[in-house]
Coordinates of C-alpha atoms in Angstrom, one line a residue:
X1 CA 13.4 26.4 15.9
X2 CA 11.0 27.2 18.8
X3 CA 8.3 24.8 18.4
X4 CA 5.9 26.8 20.4
X5 CA 5.7 29.4 17.5
X6 CA 6.3 27.0 14.7
X7 CA 2.4 26.5 14.4
X8 CA 2.6 22.8 14.0
X9 CA 3.8 19.6 15.7
X10 CA 4.7 16.1 14.8
X11 CA 3.6 13.0 16.8
X12 CA 4.5 9.4 16.5
X13 CA 1.2 7.3 16.5
X14 CA 2.8 4.1 18.2
X15 CA 5.7 3.3 20.3
X16 CA 7.4 0.7 18.2
X17 CA 11.0 1.4 17.4
X18 CA 10.6 1.7 13.7
X19 CA 7.9 4.1 13.7
X20 CA 9.5 6.4 16.3
X21 CA 12.8 6.3 14.2
X22 CA 11.1 7.5 11.1
X23 CA 9.3 10.0 13.0
X24 CA 12.7 11.3 14.7
X25 CA 14.2 11.3 11.1
X26 CA 11.3 13.5 10.0
X27 CA 11.6 15.8 12.8
X28 CA 15.2 16.3 12.6
X29 CA 14.9 17.4 9.0
X30 CA 12.2 19.7 9.9
X31 CA 14.3 21.1 12.9
X32 CA 11.4 20.5 15.4
X33 CA 11.1 18.2 18.4
X34 CA 8.9 15.2 18.3
X35 CA 5.4 15.8 19.9
X36 CA 5.0 14.4 23.5
X37 CA 2.5 11.6 23.8
X38 CA 1.9 8.2 25.3
X39 CA 0.4 5.5 23.2
X40 CA 0.0 2.1 24.8
X41 CA -2.3 -0.9 25.4
X42 CA -4.4 -1.8 28.4
X43 CA -4.3 -5.2 30.0
X44 CA -7.6 -6.0 27.8
X45 CA -5.8 -4.8 24.5
X46 CA -7.7 -1.5 24.4
X47 CA -5.6 1.3 22.8
X48 CA -5.1 4.4 25.1
X49 CA -3.6 7.7 23.9
X50 CA -2.6 10.4 26.3
X51 CA -1.2 13.8 24.7
X52 CA 1.0 15.5 26.9
X53 CA 1.1 18.8 25.6
X54 CA -1.4 21.6 24.2
X55 CA -2.3 21.4 20.6
X56 CA -4.8 24.1 20.5
X57 CA -4.9 25.6 17.1
X58 CA -2.0 23.9 15.8
X59 CA -1.4 21.8 12.6
X60 CA -0.8 18.2 13.7
X61 CA 1.1 15.6 11.8
X62 CA 0.6 12.0 12.8
X63 CA 3.3 9.5 11.6
X64 CA 2.1 6.1 11.6
X65 CA 3.9 3.2 10.0
X66 CA 1.9 0.0 9.8
X67 CA 3.7 -3.2 11.5
X68 CA 2.4 -6.7 11.3
X69 CA -0.2 -6.0 13.7
X70 CA -2.3 -3.9 11.2
X71 CA -5.4 -3.5 13.2
X72 CA -3.8 -2.4 16.4
X73 CA -1.9 0.3 14.3
X74 CA -5.2 1.6 12.7
X75 CA -6.8 1.8 16.1
X76 CA -3.7 3.9 17.4
X77 CA -4.3 6.2 14.6
X78 CA -7.7 6.6 14.9
X79 CA -7.7 7.1 18.7
X80 CA -4.8 9.6 18.5
X81 CA -6.7 11.5 15.8
X82 CA -9.9 11.7 17.8
X83 CA -7.9 12.6 20.8
X84 CA -6.3 15.6 19.0
X85 CA -9.6 16.6 17.4
X86 CA -11.1 16.7 20.9
X87 CA -8.3 18.8 22.2
X88 CA -9.1 21.5 19.5
X89 CA -6.2 20.7 17.1
X90 CA -6.6 23.1 14.0
X91 CA -5.7 20.4 11.3
X92 CA -4.8 16.9 11.7
X93 CA -2.8 15.4 9.0
X94 CA -2.1 11.7 8.8
X95 CA 1.3 10.8 7.4
X96 CA 0.7 7.1 6.5
X97 CA 3.5 5.8 4.1
X98 CA 1.8 2.5 3.5
X99 CA -1.9 2.7 3.4
X100 CA -3.3 -0.5 5.0
X101 CA -6.1 -2.6 3.4
X102 CA -5.0 -1.0 0.0
X103 CA -5.4 -4.5 -1.8
X104 CA -8.9 -4.5 -0.7
X105 CA -9.9 -1.7 -2.9
X106 CA -12.0 -3.6 -5.4
X107 CA -15.4 -5.3 -5.2
X108 CA -15.2 -9.0 -5.0
X109 CA -18.2 -11.4 -4.9
X110 CA -20.2 -10.9 -1.8
X111 CA -17.4 -8.9 -0.4
X112 CA -16.7 -5.4 0.5
X113 CA -14.3 -2.5 -0.4
X114 CA -12.6 -2.4 2.9
X115 CA -10.2 0.3 1.9
X116 CA -13.3 2.7 1.4
X117 CA -14.6 1.9 4.9
X118 CA -11.2 2.7 6.4
X119 CA -11.1 5.9 4.7
X120 CA -14.6 6.9 6.1
X121 CA -13.4 5.9 9.5
X122 CA -10.3 8.2 9.3
X123 CA -12.5 11.1 8.4
X124 CA -14.8 10.4 11.1
X125 CA -11.9 10.2 13.6
X126 CA -11.0 13.8 12.6
X127 CA -8.2 13.5 10.0
X128 CA -8.4 16.4 7.5
X129 CA -5.5 15.4 5.1
X130 CA -3.5 12.3 4.4
X131 CA 0.2 12.0 3.0
X132 CA 0.9 8.4 1.7
X133 CA 3.2 6.9 -0.7
X134 CA 2.6 4.5 -3.8
X135 CA -1.0 3.6 -3.1
X136 CA -1.6 0.2 -4.6
X137 CA -4.2 1.7 -6.8
X138 CA -4.3 5.5 -7.5
X139 CA -8.1 5.4 -7.7
X140 CA -8.0 4.8 -3.8
X141 CA -7.6 8.7 -3.6
X142 CA -11.3 8.9 -4.7
X143 CA -12.4 7.1 -1.5
X144 CA -11.4 10.1 0.6
X145 CA -13.7 13.3 1.3
X146 CA -10.4 15.2 2.0
X147 CA -7.1 15.8 0.2
X148 CA -4.7 12.9 -0.3
X149 CA -1.2 13.5 -1.4
X150 CA 0.1 10.2 -3.1
X151 CA 3.9 10.7 -3.0
X152 CA 6.2 8.5 -5.3
X153 CA 9.3 6.5 -3.9
X154 CA 10.6 5.9 -7.5
X155 CA 13.1 8.8 -7.4
X156 CA 14.8 7.1 -4.5
X157 CA 14.8 3.7 -5.9
X158 CA 16.0 4.9 -9.3
X159 CA 18.9 6.7 -7.6
X160 CA 19.7 3.4 -5.7
X161 CA 20.0 1.5 -9.0
X162 CA 22.1 4.1 -10.5
X163 CA 24.5 4.5 -7.4
X164 CA 24.5 1.0 -5.8
X165 CA 24.2 -1.5 -8.7
X166 CA 27.5 -2.0 -10.5
X167 CA 27.1 -2.0 -14.4
X168 CA 23.5 -1.1 -14.1
X169 CA 23.6 -0.1 -17.9
X170 CA 23.7 -3.8 -18.6
X171 CA 20.4 -4.2 -16.7
X172 CA 16.9 -4.8 -17.8
X173 CA 13.8 -3.7 -16.1
X174 CA 11.3 -6.7 -15.6
X175 CA 7.5 -6.6 -14.6
X176 CA 6.8 -10.0 -13.1
X177 CA 3.1 -9.6 -14.5
X178 CA 1.4 -7.7 -17.2
X179 CA -0.4 -5.7 -14.5
X180 CA 3.1 -4.3 -13.4
X181 CA 4.2 -3.3 -16.9
X182 CA 3.4 0.4 -16.6
X183 CA 5.4 0.8 -13.5
X184 CA 8.4 -1.1 -15.0
X185 CA 8.0 0.9 -18.3
X186 CA 8.3 4.0 -16.3
X187 CA 11.5 2.8 -14.8
X188 CA 13.0 1.6 -18.0
X189 CA 12.3 5.0 -19.8
X190 CA 13.9 6.9 -16.9
X191 CA 17.0 4.7 -16.9
X192 CA 17.2 4.1 -20.8
X193 CA 17.1 0.5 -20.2
X194 CA 15.1 -2.3 -21.9
X195 CA 12.0 -3.7 -20.7
X196 CA 10.9 -7.4 -20.3
X197 CA 7.4 -8.7 -19.1
X198 CA 6.7 -12.0 -17.6
X199 CA 3.4 -13.8 -18.4
X200 CA 1.8 -16.9 -17.0
X201 CA 1.9 -16.5 -13.3
X202 CA -0.6 -17.9 -11.1
X203 CA -3.9 -16.1 -10.9
X204 CA -6.4 -15.6 -7.8
X205 CA -8.9 -18.0 -8.5
X206 CA -12.7 -17.3 -7.2
X207 CA -15.2 -20.0 -7.1
X208 CA -18.3 -19.3 -8.9
X209 CA -20.3 -22.3 -7.5
X210 CA -22.7 -20.0 -5.7
X211 CA -23.0 -17.0 -7.6
X212 CA -26.9 -17.4 -8.1
X213 CA -26.8 -18.5 -11.6
X214 CA -29.4 -21.4 -10.6
X215 CA -31.8 -19.2 -8.7
X216 CA -35.4 -19.4 -9.6
X217 CA -36.8 -16.7 -11.8
X218 CA -38.3 -13.6 -10.1
X219 CA -41.9 -13.8 -8.8
X220 CA -44.6 -11.7 -10.0
X221 CA -44.8 -8.4 -8.1
X222 CA -48.6 -9.0 -7.5
X223 CA -48.2 -12.2 -5.4
X224 CA -48.7 -11.8 -1.8
X225 CA -48.9 -14.2 1.1
X226 CA -51.8 -14.4 3.5
X227 CA -49.4 -14.9 6.5
X228 CA -46.6 -13.0 7.7
X229 CA -45.1 -10.1 5.5
X230 CA -41.6 -11.7 5.4
X231 CA -43.1 -15.2 4.3
X232 CA -43.0 -16.1 0.6
X233 CA -45.1 -19.0 -1.1
X234 CA -42.7 -21.8 -2.5
X235 CA -41.9 -21.4 -6.1
X236 CA -44.0 -23.8 -8.2
X237 CA -43.0 -22.8 -11.7
X238 CA -46.4 -21.6 -12.8
X239 CA -44.9 -18.2 -13.7
X240 CA -42.5 -19.8 -16.0
X241 CA -44.0 -18.5 -19.1
X242 CA -44.3 -14.9 -17.9
X243 CA -40.8 -14.7 -16.2
X244 CA -38.5 -17.2 -18.1
X245 CA -35.2 -17.8 -16.7
X246 CA -32.4 -15.7 -18.4
X247 CA -29.8 -17.7 -20.1
X248 CA -26.3 -15.8 -20.0
X249 CA -23.5 -16.5 -22.2
X250 CA -21.1 -18.8 -20.2
X251 CA -17.6 -17.3 -19.8
X252 CA -14.9 -19.6 -20.6
X253 CA -12.7 -20.6 -17.6
X254 CA -9.0 -19.2 -17.5
X255 CA -6.1 -21.7 -17.9
X256 CA -2.9 -20.5 -16.7
X257 CA -0.6 -20.4 -19.7
X258 CA 3.0 -21.6 -19.5
X259 CA 5.4 -19.0 -17.9
X260 CA 6.9 -16.9 -20.7
X261 CA 9.3 -14.0 -20.6
X262 CA 8.8 -11.3 -23.4
X263 CA 12.3 -9.9 -23.8
X264 CA 15.8 -11.0 -23.8
X265 CA 17.3 -11.3 -20.3
X266 CA 20.2 -13.3 -21.2
X267 CA 23.6 -12.2 -19.8
X268 CA 21.9 -9.1 -18.4
X269 CA 21.1 -7.9 -14.8
X270 CA 17.2 -8.4 -14.2
X271 CA 15.5 -5.7 -11.9
X272 CA 12.1 -6.6 -11.0
X273 CA 9.9 -3.7 -9.9
X274 CA 6.7 -3.6 -8.1
X275 CA 5.0 -1.5 -5.3
X276 CA 4.5 -4.1 -2.8
X277 CA 6.5 -7.3 -1.7
X278 CA 4.7 -9.2 0.7
X279 CA 4.4 -13.1 0.2
X280 CA 7.4 -13.8 -1.9
X281 CA 6.6 -16.9 -3.6
X282 CA 5.8 -15.2 -7.0
X283 CA 8.9 -13.2 -6.9
X284 CA 11.1 -16.4 -6.1
X285 CA 9.4 -18.0 -8.9
X286 CA 10.0 -15.1 -11.3
X287 CA 13.9 -15.1 -10.2
X288 CA 14.1 -18.9 -11.0
X289 CA 12.6 -18.4 -14.5
X290 CA 14.9 -15.4 -15.1
X291 CA 17.9 -17.3 -14.1
X292 CA 17.1 -20.1 -16.5
X293 CA 16.7 -17.5 -19.2
X294 CA 20.3 -16.2 -18.5
X295 CA 20.0 -13.6 -16.1
X296 CA 23.3 -13.4 -14.0
X297 CA 21.8 -11.1 -11.2
X298 CA 18.5 -10.4 -9.9
X299 CA 17.3 -7.5 -7.9
X300 CA 13.8 -6.8 -6.5
X301 CA 12.8 -3.1 -6.0
X302 CA 9.6 -2.4 -4.1
X303 CA 8.3 0.7 -2.3
X304 CA 6.6 -1.3 0.6
X305 CA 8.4 -4.3 2.2
X306 CA 5.7 -6.1 4.1
X307 CA 7.9 -9.2 3.9
X308 CA 5.2 -11.5 5.8
X309 CA 5.5 -15.2 7.1
X310 CA 8.6 -16.9 5.6
X311 CA 9.6 -14.2 3.3
X312 CA 13.1 -13.7 4.8
X313 CA 13.9 -17.3 4.6
X314 CA 12.3 -17.7 1.2
X315 CA 14.5 -14.9 0.0
X316 CA 17.8 -16.0 1.6
X317 CA 17.4 -19.4 -0.2
X318 CA 16.3 -18.1 -3.6
X319 CA 18.1 -17.0 -6.7
X320 CA 17.4 -13.3 -5.7
X321 CA 20.6 -11.3 -5.2
X322 CA 19.1 -8.4 -3.3
X323 CA 15.7 -6.9 -2.3
X324 CA 15.6 -3.1 -1.9
X325 CA 12.6 -1.6 -0.1
X326 CA 11.9 1.8 1.5
X327 CA 11.2 2.4 5.2
X328 CA 7.7 2.9 4.8
X329 CA 7.0 -0.3 6.6
X330 CA 9.0 -1.4 9.6
X331 CA 11.2 -4.7 8.6
X332 CA 14.2 -4.5 10.9
X333 CA 13.5 -8.1 12.2
X334 CA 13.4 -9.4 8.6
X335 CA 16.6 -7.7 7.7
X336 CA 18.2 -9.6 10.6
X337 CA 16.9 -12.8 9.4
X338 CA 18.0 -12.0 5.6
X339 CA 21.1 -9.9 4.8
X340 CA 19.8 -9.6 1.1
X341 CA 17.1 -7.1 2.2
X342 CA 18.3 -3.3 1.8
X343 CA 16.5 -0.3 3.0
X344 CA 16.3 3.2 1.3
X345 CA 15.3 6.0 3.3
X346 CA 12.5 8.1 2.3
X347 CA 11.9 10.6 5.2
X348 CA 13.2 13.5 3.0
X349 CA 10.3 13.7 0.9
X350 CA 8.0 13.0 3.9
X351 CA 9.6 15.9 5.8
X352 CA 9.4 18.2 2.7
X353 CA 5.7 17.4 2.3
X354 CA 4.8 18.2 5.8
X355 CA 6.8 21.7 5.5
X356 CA 5.0 22.5 2.3
X357 CA 1.6 21.6 3.5
X358 CA 1.8 23.8 6.8
X359 CA 3.2 26.6 4.9
X360 CA 0.5 26.5 2.3
X361 CA 3.1 25.9 -0.6
X362 CA 2.6 24.1 -3.8
X363 CA 3.2 20.3 -3.9
X364 CA 3.9 20.3 -7.5
X365 CA 7.6 20.4 -6.8
X366 CA 7.4 16.9 -5.3
X367 CA 5.8 15.7 -8.3
X368 CA 8.0 17.0 -11.1
X369 CA 8.4 14.8 -14.2
X370 CA 5.9 12.4 -12.7
X371 CA 3.0 11.5 -15.1
X372 CA -0.5 10.2 -14.4
X373 CA 0.7 6.7 -15.3
X374 CA 3.6 6.4 -13.1

């Protein structure tokens, strides 16, 4: 294909081997050459992007995988998008298989929804569309002011189960927590397998010692100070009758129940499914419980293999037989440390999404047989 007449180009947003390899796989499937650009760090760690060819009036697709240095990857994407916008690109579409900060998509006490901040930054930099895969929460799509195509990796993982796991008909799909039950149910229904749910995992505890419940009642709106506008008189309690403190019902504290498995896994292959596998302590603990309950093989299937910190070592020493993830996140180093980690290539669906968006074709084909709850 003559790329000068194709009307679109594909660029890699960083120089890491994994991102370049994914970008090359995508461009090979599309029959185009990878766009010429240089992305590097200055001596003071500033990100610099040089686009080496004209992009005027073109649809530009930026491939950006997220390595361990998340913030550098974000800056590379922002700077490249802004550079392309400045050089008069027609549309700038970010291909971000794993969307960073997606775990910070809900409000916590005195925190912030960082995922929404990142969505605003990407729009400001010049992105007009995003292709991603298996967002941690589907509601994240509402943070964006432009279209977001949230692709699914489950067809590739289901195919792996059918083709690579011997005797998968004797397997049972496991959700390691009730929150993962919908995803597990989807896999179980498609494979015609049973479903088990684990309950009793450690919950994220949040301290409520300083949540404002012991604050004094509000002062009268008519009270003013004779000094500076920002200075308030000390609270004396004289307005206690008019503005009594509000006694709210006290929520009972949560207690972690004993870990239980709802469903029979004895003599079965246990397949735990989730969207992200990062710190693997929960998965290792789940595997030990399943082994105690009689499961003779344990697989972990996840879309995004972040595999931080000591994850490869912990997996290697655990009862887990195999961890299967896609190439949305670079994990070549982890694979060298742990032979149990296997990779499924999803470049095919990313390439097809790029082709359809550029040609103005419907994306419904990529979501066939996928329901809202999947």
